PDB file of C-alpha atoms in Angstrom:
ATOM      1  CA  MET A 312      11.524  17.466 -13.262  1.00  0.00           C
ATOM      2  CA  THR A 313      12.378  20.287 -10.865  1.00  0.00           C
ATOM      3  CA  GLN A 314       8.701  21.199 -10.512  1.00  0.00           C
ATOM      4  CA  ILE A 315       7.767  17.561  -9.840  1.00  0.00           C
ATOM      5  CA  LEU A 316      10.399  17.220  -7.107  1.00  0.00           C
ATOM      6  CA  ALA A 317       9.314  20.503  -5.534  1.00  0.00           C
ATOM      7  CA  ILE A 318       5.685  19.337  -5.408  1.00  0.00           C
ATOM      8  CA  ALA A 319       6.815  15.936  -4.050  1.00  0.00           C
ATOM      9  CA  LEU A 320       8.811  17.504  -1.218  1.00  0.00           C
ATOM     10  CA  ASN A 321       5.985  19.881  -0.373  1.00  0.00           C
ATOM     11  CA  THR A 322       3.528  16.952  -0.332  1.00  0.00           C
ATOM     12  CA  PHE A 323       5.883  14.984   1.921  1.00  0.00           C
ATOM     13  CA  ARG A 324       6.176  17.889   4.369  1.00  0.00           C
ATOM     14  CA  GLU A 325       2.407  18.337   4.339  1.00  0.00           C
ATOM     15  CA  ALA A 326       1.831  14.633   5.006  1.00  0.00           C
ATOM     16  CA  VAL A 327       4.261  14.290   7.905  1.00  0.00           C
ATOM     17  CA  ARG A 328       2.536  17.188   9.678  1.00  0.00           C
ATOM     18  CA  ASN A 329      -0.857  15.480   9.526  1.00  0.00           C
ATOM     19  CA  LYS A 330      -2.189  14.452  12.961  1.00  0.00           C
ATOM     20  CA  VAL A 331      -4.397  11.670  11.579  1.00  0.00           C
ATOM     21  CA  LEU A 332      -1.341  10.087   9.994  1.00  0.00           C
ATOM     22  CA  TYR A 333       0.494  10.150  13.314  1.00  0.00           C
ATOM     23  CA  SER A 334      -2.519   8.601  15.041  1.00  0.00           C
ATOM     24  CA  LEU A 335      -2.560   5.681  12.598  1.00  0.00           C
ATOM     25  CA  LEU A 336       1.187   5.239  12.958  1.00  0.00           C
ATOM     26  CA  LEU A 337       0.944   5.236  16.761  1.00  0.00           C
ATOM     27  CA  PHE A 338      -1.793   2.590  16.676  1.00  0.00           C
ATOM     28  CA  ALA A 339       0.407   0.456  14.430  1.00  0.00           C
ATOM     29  CA  LEU A 340       3.427   0.868  16.698  1.00  0.00           C
ATOM     30  CA  ALA A 341       1.295   0.059  19.756  1.00  0.00           C
ATOM     31  CA  LEU A 342       0.149  -3.189  18.122  1.00  0.00           C
ATOM     32  CA  ILE A 343       3.718  -4.120  17.186  1.00  0.00           C
ATOM     33  CA  LEU A 344       4.942  -3.376  20.717  1.00  0.00           C
ATOM     34  CA  ALA A 345       2.061  -5.397  22.164  1.00  0.00           C
ATOM     35  CA  SER A 346       3.210  -8.396  20.130  1.00  0.00           C
ATOM     36  CA  PHE A 347       6.436  -8.439  22.146  1.00  0.00           C
ATOM     37  CA  PHE A 348       4.671  -8.505  25.522  1.00  0.00           C
ATOM     38  CA  LEU A 349       2.083 -11.039  24.359  1.00  0.00           C
ATOM     39  CA  GLY A 350       4.899 -13.237  23.117  1.00  0.00           C
ATOM     40  CA  GLU A 351       6.241 -13.463  26.654  1.00  0.00           C
ATOM     41  CA  PHE A 352       3.108 -15.405  27.681  1.00  0.00           C
ATOM     42  CA  THR A 353       3.338 -18.012  24.912  1.00  0.00           C
ATOM     43  CA  LEU A 354       5.197 -21.295  25.211  1.00  0.00           C
ATOM     44  CA  GLY A 355       7.996 -21.177  22.665  1.00  0.00           C
ATOM     45  CA  GLU A 356       5.894 -19.232  20.164  1.00  0.00           C
ATOM     46  CA  GLY A 357       6.996 -15.711  21.067  1.00  0.00           C
ATOM     47  CA  LEU A 358       8.972 -15.099  17.871  1.00  0.00           C
ATOM     48  CA  ARG A 359       6.172 -16.441  15.693  1.00  0.00           C
ATOM     49  CA  LEU A 360       3.592 -14.213  17.399  1.00  0.00           C
ATOM     50  CA  THR A 361       5.851 -11.162  17.128  1.00  0.00           C
ATOM     51  CA  ARG A 362       6.422 -11.766  13.415  1.00  0.00           C
ATOM     52  CA  ASP A 363       2.743 -12.330  12.698  1.00  0.00           C
ATOM     53  CA  LEU A 364       1.416  -9.374  14.691  1.00  0.00           C
ATOM     54  CA  GLY A 365       4.236  -7.135  13.517  1.00  0.00           C
ATOM     55  CA  LEU A 366       3.561  -7.817   9.840  1.00  0.00           C
ATOM     56  CA  PHE A 367      -0.185  -7.613  10.462  1.00  0.00           C
ATOM     57  CA  GLY A 368       0.269  -4.135  11.930  1.00  0.00           C
ATOM     58  CA  VAL A 369       2.460  -2.979   9.044  1.00  0.00           C
ATOM     59  CA  ASP A 370      -0.001  -4.436   6.537  1.00  0.00           C
ATOM     60  CA  VAL A 371      -3.285  -3.113   7.937  1.00  0.00           C
ATOM     61  CA  PHE A 372      -2.117   0.303   9.084  1.00  0.00           C
ATOM     62  CA  GLY A 373       0.080   0.711   6.029  1.00  0.00           C
ATOM     63  CA  VAL A 374      -2.970   0.241   3.814  1.00  0.00           C
ATOM     64  CA  LEU A 375      -5.051   2.661   5.909  1.00  0.00           C
ATOM     65  CA  ILE A 376      -2.297   5.276   5.690  1.00  0.00           C
ATOM     66  CA  ALA A 377      -1.963   4.702   1.934  1.00  0.00           C
ATOM     67  CA  ILE A 378      -5.695   5.185   1.399  1.00  0.00           C
ATOM     68  CA  PHE A 379      -5.770   8.239   3.652  1.00  0.00           C
ATOM     69  CA  LEU A 380      -2.941   9.867   1.709  1.00  0.00           C
ATOM     70  CA  GLY A 381      -4.337   8.931  -1.678  1.00  0.00           C
ATOM     71  CA  VAL A 382      -7.840  10.254  -1.109  1.00  0.00           C
ATOM     72  CA  ASN A 383      -7.007  13.401   0.864  1.00  0.00           C
ATOM     73  CA  LEU A 384      -3.902  15.169  -0.398  1.00  0.00           C
ATOM     74  CA  LEU A 385      -5.124  15.831  -3.935  1.00  0.00           C
ATOM     75  CA  TYR A 386      -8.660  16.678  -2.809  1.00  0.00           C
ATOM     76  CA  LYS A 387      -7.274  19.063  -0.176  1.00  0.00           C
ATOM     77  CA  GLU A 388      -5.604  21.124  -2.908  1.00  0.00           C
ATOM     78  CA  LEU A 389      -8.997  21.470  -4.592  1.00  0.00           C
ATOM     79  CA  GLN A 390     -10.852  22.227  -1.370  1.00  0.00           C
ATOM     80  CA  LEU A 391      -8.397  24.916  -0.251  1.00  0.00           C
ATOM     81  CA  LYS A 392      -8.217  26.207  -3.842  1.00  0.00           C
ATOM     82  CA  THR A 393      -4.402  26.239  -3.713  1.00  0.00           C
ATOM     83  CA  ILE A 394      -4.420  24.408  -7.028  1.00  0.00           C
ATOM     84  CA  TYR A 395      -5.806  27.533  -8.686  1.00  0.00           C
ATOM     85  CA  THR A 396      -2.595  29.386  -7.850  1.00  0.00           C
ATOM     86  CA  LEU A 397      -0.324  26.518  -8.905  1.00  0.00           C
ATOM     87  CA  LEU A 398      -1.684  25.487 -12.293  1.00  0.00           C
ATOM     88  CA  PRO A 399      -1.522  28.941 -13.957  1.00  0.00           C
ATOM     89  CA  LYS A 400       2.253  28.778 -13.343  1.00  0.00           C
ATOM     90  CA  PRO A 401       4.525  26.757 -15.683  1.00  0.00           C
ATOM     91  CA  ILE A 402       3.352  23.490 -14.083  1.00  0.00           C
ATOM     92  CA  ASP A 403       1.468  20.990 -16.205  1.00  0.00           C
ATOM     93  CA  ARG A 404      -1.326  18.948 -14.653  1.00  0.00           C
ATOM     94  CA  HIS A 405       0.567  15.696 -15.150  1.00  0.00           C
ATOM     95  CA  GLN A 406       3.540  17.188 -13.264  1.00  0.00           C
ATOM     96  CA  PHE A 407       1.241  18.138 -10.408  1.00  0.00           C
ATOM     97  CA  VAL A 408      -0.209  14.611 -10.105  1.00  0.00           C
ATOM     98  CA  LEU A 409       3.223  12.981 -10.458  1.00  0.00           C
ATOM     99  CA  GLY A 410       4.623  15.244  -7.753  1.00  0.00           C
ATOM    100  CA  LYS A 411       1.746  14.432  -5.418  1.00  0.00           C
ATOM    101  CA  TRP A 412       2.230  10.707  -6.038  1.00  0.00           C
ATOM    102  CA  MET A 413       5.979  10.874  -5.427  1.00  0.00           C
ATOM    103  CA  GLY A 414       5.401  12.737  -2.161  1.00  0.00           C
ATOM    104  CA  MET A 415       2.933  10.067  -1.049  1.00  0.00           C
ATOM    105  CA  VAL A 416       5.390   7.278  -1.908  1.00  0.00           C
ATOM    106  CA  MET A 417       8.137   9.046   0.052  1.00  0.00           C
ATOM    107  CA  THR A 418       5.800   9.299   3.047  1.00  0.00           C
ATOM    108  CA  LEU A 419       4.840   5.632   2.790  1.00  0.00           C
ATOM    109  CA  ALA A 420       8.499   4.621   2.566  1.00  0.00           C
ATOM    110  CA  VAL A 421       9.196   6.404   5.850  1.00  0.00           C
ATOM    111  CA  GLN A 422       6.088   4.940   7.524  1.00  0.00           C
ATOM    112  CA  VAL A 423       6.844   1.345   6.488  1.00  0.00           C
ATOM    113  CA  THR A 424      10.507   1.762   7.452  1.00  0.00           C
ATOM    114  CA  VAL A 425       9.610   3.023  10.941  1.00  0.00           C
ATOM    115  CA  MET A 426       7.053   0.251  11.525  1.00  0.00           C
ATOM    116  CA  GLY A 427       9.424  -2.357  10.110  1.00  0.00           C
ATOM    117  CA  MET A 428      12.315  -1.208  12.309  1.00  0.00           C
ATOM    118  CA  VAL A 429      10.127  -1.440  15.408  1.00  0.00           C
ATOM    119  CA  ALA A 430       8.907  -4.921  14.414  1.00  0.00           C
ATOM    120  CA  GLN A 431      12.462  -6.100  13.752  1.00  0.00           C
ATOM    121  CA  GLY A 432      13.583  -4.484  17.009  1.00  0.00           C
ATOM    122  CA  MET A 433      11.038  -6.535  18.940  1.00  0.00           C
ATOM    123  CA  LEU A 434      12.465  -9.684  17.347  1.00  0.00           C
ATOM    124  CA  LEU A 435      16.011  -8.676  18.275  1.00  0.00           C
ATOM    125  CA  LEU A 436      14.919  -8.182  21.893  1.00  0.00           C
ATOM    126  CA  GLN A 437      13.640 -11.759  21.854  1.00  0.00           C
ATOM    127  CA  GLY A 438      16.997 -13.077  20.696  1.00  0.00           C
ATOM    128  CA  ALA A 439      16.366 -13.344  16.960  1.00  0.00           C
ATOM    129  CA  ASP A 440      18.770 -12.127  14.291  1.00  0.00           C
ATOM    130  CA  VAL A 441      17.987  -9.701  11.482  1.00  0.00           C
ATOM    131  CA  GLU A 442      15.835 -11.975   9.342  1.00  0.00           C
ATOM    132  CA  PRO A 443      15.944 -11.853   5.519  1.00  0.00           C
ATOM    133  CA  ALA A 444      12.382 -13.198   5.424  1.00  0.00           C
ATOM    134  CA  MET A 445      11.121 -10.216   7.439  1.00  0.00           C
ATOM    135  CA  LEU A 446      12.983  -7.768   5.206  1.00  0.00           C
ATOM    136  CA  LYS A 447      11.479  -9.392   2.114  1.00  0.00           C
ATOM    137  CA  ALA A 448       8.004  -9.290   3.640  1.00  0.00           C
ATOM    138  CA  LEU A 449       8.398  -5.607   4.528  1.00  0.00           C
ATOM    139  CA  TRP A 450       9.486  -4.802   0.971  1.00  0.00           C
ATOM    140  CA  LEU A 451       6.435  -6.610  -0.417  1.00  0.00           C
ATOM    141  CA  LEU A 452       4.184  -4.667   1.946  1.00  0.00           C
ATOM    142  CA  PHE A 453       5.780  -1.411   0.788  1.00  0.00           C
ATOM    143  CA  VAL A 454       5.059  -2.244  -2.854  1.00  0.00           C
ATOM    144  CA  ASN A 455       1.535  -3.168  -1.771  1.00  0.00           C
ATOM    145  CA  VAL A 456       0.867   0.260  -0.225  1.00  0.00           C
ATOM    146  CA  VAL A 457       2.318   1.993  -3.298  1.00  0.00           C
ATOM    147  CA  VAL A 458      -0.275   0.185  -5.428  1.00  0.00           C
ATOM    148  CA  VAL A 459      -3.064   1.006  -2.965  1.00  0.00           C
ATOM    149  CA  THR A 460      -2.250   4.720  -2.774  1.00  0.00           C
ATOM    150  CA  SER A 461      -2.040   4.864  -6.590  1.00  0.00           C
ATOM    151  CA  ILE A 462      -5.525   3.375  -6.824  1.00  0.00           C
ATOM    152  CA  ALA A 463      -6.823   5.787  -4.178  1.00  0.00           C
ATOM    153  CA  LEU A 464      -5.340   8.662  -6.179  1.00  0.00           C
ATOM    154  CA  VAL A 465      -7.377   7.605  -9.221  1.00  0.00           C
ATOM    155  CA  PHE A 466     -10.623   7.772  -7.264  1.00  0.00           C
ATOM    156  CA  SER A 467      -9.685  11.066  -5.616  1.00  0.00           C
ATOM    157  CA  ALA A 468      -9.253  12.632  -9.057  1.00  0.00           C
ATOM    158  CA  PHE A 469     -13.036  12.583  -9.567  1.00  0.00           C
ATOM    159  CA  SER A 470     -14.698  11.860  -6.205  1.00  0.00           C
ATOM    160  CA  THR A 471     -14.877  12.975  -2.574  1.00  0.00           C
ATOM    161  CA  PRO A 472     -12.483  11.575   0.066  1.00  0.00           C
ATOM    162  CA  PHE A 473     -15.239   9.499   1.706  1.00  0.00           C
ATOM    163  CA  LEU A 474     -16.349   7.783  -1.495  1.00  0.00           C
ATOM    164  CA  SER A 475     -12.781   7.487  -2.763  1.00  0.00           C
ATOM    165  CA  GLY A 476     -11.798   5.808   0.493  1.00  0.00           C
ATOM    166  CA  LEU A 477     -14.671   3.333   0.229  1.00  0.00           C
ATOM    167  CA  PHE A 478     -13.821   2.530  -3.396  1.00  0.00           C
ATOM    168  CA  ALA A 479     -10.125   2.086  -2.620  1.00  0.00           C
ATOM    169  CA  LEU A 480     -10.776  -0.061   0.466  1.00  0.00           C
ATOM    170  CA  GLY A 481     -13.257  -2.201  -1.455  1.00  0.00           C
ATOM    171  CA  LEU A 482     -10.808  -2.735  -4.297  1.00  0.00           C
ATOM    172  CA  PHE A 483      -8.085  -3.611  -1.796  1.00  0.00           C
ATOM    173  CA  ILE A 484     -10.276  -6.287  -0.200  1.00  0.00           C
ATOM    174  CA  VAL A 485     -11.193  -7.722  -3.593  1.00  0.00           C
ATOM    175  CA  GLY A 486      -7.568  -7.567  -4.760  1.00  0.00           C
ATOM    176  CA  ARG A 487      -6.338  -9.375  -1.656  1.00  0.00           C
ATOM    177  CA  SER A 488      -8.968 -12.087  -2.314  1.00  0.00           C
ATOM    178  CA  THR A 489      -7.887 -12.790  -5.914  1.00  0.00           C
ATOM    179  CA  PRO A 490      -7.116 -16.525  -5.367  1.00  0.00           C
ATOM    180  CA  ASP A 491     -10.592 -17.033  -3.881  1.00  0.00           C
ATOM    181  CA  LEU A 492     -12.163 -15.257  -6.857  1.00  0.00           C
ATOM    182  CA  LEU A 493     -10.237 -17.454  -9.291  1.00  0.00           C
ATOM    183  CA  GLU A 494     -11.387 -20.570  -7.454  1.00  0.00           C
ATOM    184  CA  MET A 495     -14.972 -19.296  -7.464  1.00  0.00           C
ATOM    185  CA  GLY A 496     -14.728 -18.675 -11.216  1.00  0.00           C
ATOM    186  CA  ARG A 497     -13.477 -22.208 -11.829  1.00  0.00           C
ATOM    187  CA  ARG A 498     -16.364 -23.648  -9.829  1.00  0.00           C
ATOM    188  CA  MET A 499     -18.949 -21.509 -11.612  1.00  0.00           C
ATOM    189  CA  GLY A 500     -17.705 -22.362 -15.084  1.00  0.00           C
ATOM    190  CA  GLY A 501     -19.401 -21.182 -18.263  1.00  0.00           C
ATOM    191  CA  GLY A 502     -19.870 -17.512 -19.066  1.00  0.00           C
ATOM    192  CA  ALA A 503     -19.998 -16.423 -15.439  1.00  0.00           C
ATOM    193  CA  GLY A 504     -16.678 -18.109 -14.785  1.00  0.00           C
ATOM    194  CA  LEU A 505     -15.121 -16.334 -17.763  1.00  0.00           C
ATOM    195  CA  VAL A 506     -16.398 -12.972 -16.492  1.00  0.00           C
ATOM    196  CA  VAL A 507     -14.891 -13.596 -13.052  1.00  0.00           C
ATOM    197  CA  ALA A 508     -11.596 -14.677 -14.640  1.00  0.00           C
ATOM    198  CA  ALA A 509     -11.547 -11.512 -16.766  1.00  0.00           C
ATOM    199  CA  LEU A 510     -12.207  -9.322 -13.717  1.00  0.00           C
ATOM    200  CA  THR A 511      -9.276 -10.868 -11.857  1.00  0.00           C
ATOM    201  CA  LYS A 512      -7.041  -9.738 -14.716  1.00  0.00           C
ATOM    202  CA  LEU A 513      -8.205  -6.132 -14.333  1.00  0.00           C
ATOM    203  CA  ILE A 514      -8.121  -5.737 -10.557  1.00  0.00           C
ATOM    204  CA  PRO A 515      -4.722  -5.638  -8.815  1.00  0.00           C
ATOM    205  CA  ASN A 516      -3.610  -9.006  -7.471  1.00  0.00           C
ATOM    206  CA  LEU A 517      -2.700  -7.688  -4.028  1.00  0.00           C
ATOM    207  CA  HIS A 518      -2.507 -11.212  -2.655  1.00  0.00           C
ATOM    208  CA  LEU A 519       0.955 -11.394  -4.230  1.00  0.00           C
ATOM    209  CA  PHE A 520       2.342  -8.950  -1.693  1.00  0.00           C
ATOM    210  CA  PHE A 521       1.499 -10.892   1.450  1.00  0.00           C
ATOM    211  CA  PRO A 522       2.088 -14.541   0.517  1.00  0.00           C
ATOM    212  CA  SER A 523       3.094 -15.822   3.971  1.00  0.00           C
ATOM    213  CA  GLY A 524       1.348 -19.097   4.729  1.00  0.00           C
ATOM    214  CA  THR A 525       0.002 -19.552   1.201  1.00  0.00           C
ATOM    215  CA  ILE A 526       0.950 -21.557  -1.859  1.00  0.00           C
ATOM    216  CA  VAL A 527       3.367 -19.848  -4.257  1.00  0.00           C
ATOM    217  CA  GLY A 528       3.966 -22.047  -7.273  1.00  0.00           C
ATOM    218  CA  VAL A 529       3.893 -25.523  -5.749  1.00  0.00           C
ATOM    219  CA  GLU A 530       5.331 -24.714  -2.322  1.00  0.00           C
ATOM    220  CA  ARG A 531       3.873 -23.280   0.852  1.00  0.00           C
ATOM    221  CA  VAL A 532       5.845 -20.228   1.910  1.00  0.00           C
ATOM    222  CA  THR A 533       5.960 -18.559   5.310  1.00  0.00           C
ATOM    223  CA  VAL A 534       8.103 -15.943   7.036  1.00  0.00           C
ATOM    224  CA  HIS A 535       8.651 -18.512   9.787  1.00  0.00           C
ATOM    225  CA  GLN A 536      10.484 -20.962   7.496  1.00  0.00           C
ATOM    226  CA  ALA A 537      11.232 -20.890   3.761  1.00  0.00           C
ATOM    227  CA  PHE A 538      10.066 -17.621   2.225  1.00  0.00           C
ATOM    228  CA  VAL A 539       9.979 -16.266  -1.316  1.00  0.00           C
ATOM    229  CA  ASP A 540      13.176 -16.029  -3.385  1.00  0.00           C
ATOM    230  CA  ALA A 541      14.753 -13.065  -5.175  1.00  0.00           C
ATOM    231  CA  SER A 542      13.034 -13.813  -8.489  1.00  0.00           C
ATOM    232  CA  TYR A 543       9.630 -13.583  -6.801  1.00  0.00           C
ATOM    233  CA  LEU A 544      10.564 -10.213  -5.302  1.00  0.00           C
ATOM    234  CA  VAL A 545      11.704  -8.882  -8.686  1.00  0.00           C
ATOM    235  CA  TRP A 546       8.594 -10.095 -10.510  1.00  0.00           C
ATOM    236  CA  THR A 547       6.127  -8.800  -7.917  1.00  0.00           C
ATOM    237  CA  THR A 548       7.952  -5.463  -7.693  1.00  0.00           C
ATOM    238  CA  LEU A 549       7.738  -5.020 -11.468  1.00  0.00           C
ATOM    239  CA  TYR A 550       4.067  -5.997 -11.360  1.00  0.00           C
ATOM    240  CA  GLY A 551       3.307  -3.627  -8.482  1.00  0.00           C
ATOM    241  CA  PHE A 552       5.032  -0.584  -9.933  1.00  0.00           C
ATOM    242  CA  GLY A 553       3.699  -1.413 -13.392  1.00  0.00           C
ATOM    243  CA  TYR A 554       0.126  -1.462 -12.080  1.00  0.00           C
ATOM    244  CA  SER A 555       0.830   1.741 -10.145  1.00  0.00           C
ATOM    245  CA  ALA A 556       2.049   3.381 -13.361  1.00  0.00           C
ATOM    246  CA  LEU A 557      -1.194   2.419 -15.118  1.00  0.00           C
ATOM    247  CA  ALA A 558      -3.256   3.770 -12.220  1.00  0.00           C
ATOM    248  CA  LEU A 559      -1.194   6.947 -12.191  1.00  0.00           C
ATOM    249  CA  GLY A 560      -1.760   7.349 -15.922  1.00  0.00           C
ATOM    250  CA  ALA A 561      -5.505   7.010 -15.387  1.00  0.00           C
ATOM    251  CA  ALA A 562      -5.411   9.610 -12.593  1.00  0.00           C
ATOM    252  CA  ILE A 563      -3.537  12.028 -14.855  1.00  0.00           C
ATOM    253  CA  LEU A 564      -6.041  11.557 -17.699  1.00  0.00           C
ATOM    254  CA  ILE A 565      -8.986  12.188 -15.358  1.00  0.00           C
ATOM    255  CA  PHE A 566      -7.269  15.175 -13.764  1.00  0.00           C
ATOM    256  CA  ARG A 567      -6.495  16.683 -17.183  1.00  0.00           C
ATOM    257  CA  ARG A 568     -10.187  16.635 -18.068  1.00  0.00           C
ATOM    258  CA  ARG A 569     -11.360  18.284 -14.852  1.00  0.00           C
ATOM    259  CA  ASP A 570     -12.713  21.792 -15.090  1.00  0.00           C
ATOM    260  CA  PHE A 571     -11.551  23.953 -12.171  1.00  0.00           C
ATOM    261  CA  VAL A 572     -13.498  27.029 -13.197  1.00  0.00           C
TER     262      VAL A 572
END
């Protein structure tokens, strides 16, 4: 466990020094700040616009940061050949991957927290209180980026950053469109419909982590009114970290089989 934590902390320090990461974070913060000024020109819809643009910024840039971390940090160890000096030491390959993943999750936690604090700060400046719905939405988006970076880590275990990024982004788009795929499968029917239904069971249902404005159960939920309850948060969190654990297991298996000679 000591080795895993050491790798995690080193990964975290490496990530927070990355200029690309800061660029993405600054773009996200700029969008969130812009939501405040744009809200001043709307008639009674300032808070709604700030919430929507704020969560949009956290969502989009959070995913981009998650993919960037997932596809680069492991590959960088291979490219710089630092892994050749680490693995001969008493560090197993699964410990190395787990440490990298933990460092990425720590980085994402900081990124989402910073973006979320700025978004909530913009709401406070407009006279709103600290909103439980926003806090719930930010937690869901954090779980979402944990799943995304875990998937990106799987691809980075056997591919280049460019291809891994494309694969991860493609799977994110498909995963966010799960309800549409299910509806398409129902309309197709027959064998094709069964294939589509089976695929939706394999890909991550990322739509669960940004449910605002959609139907959950039999009710329409939105961060502007009634949002999801505690049971939904617990279930989606278990689902998200469970899927991440499966992806992490796959990354470890692939990494174990790699030949570094």
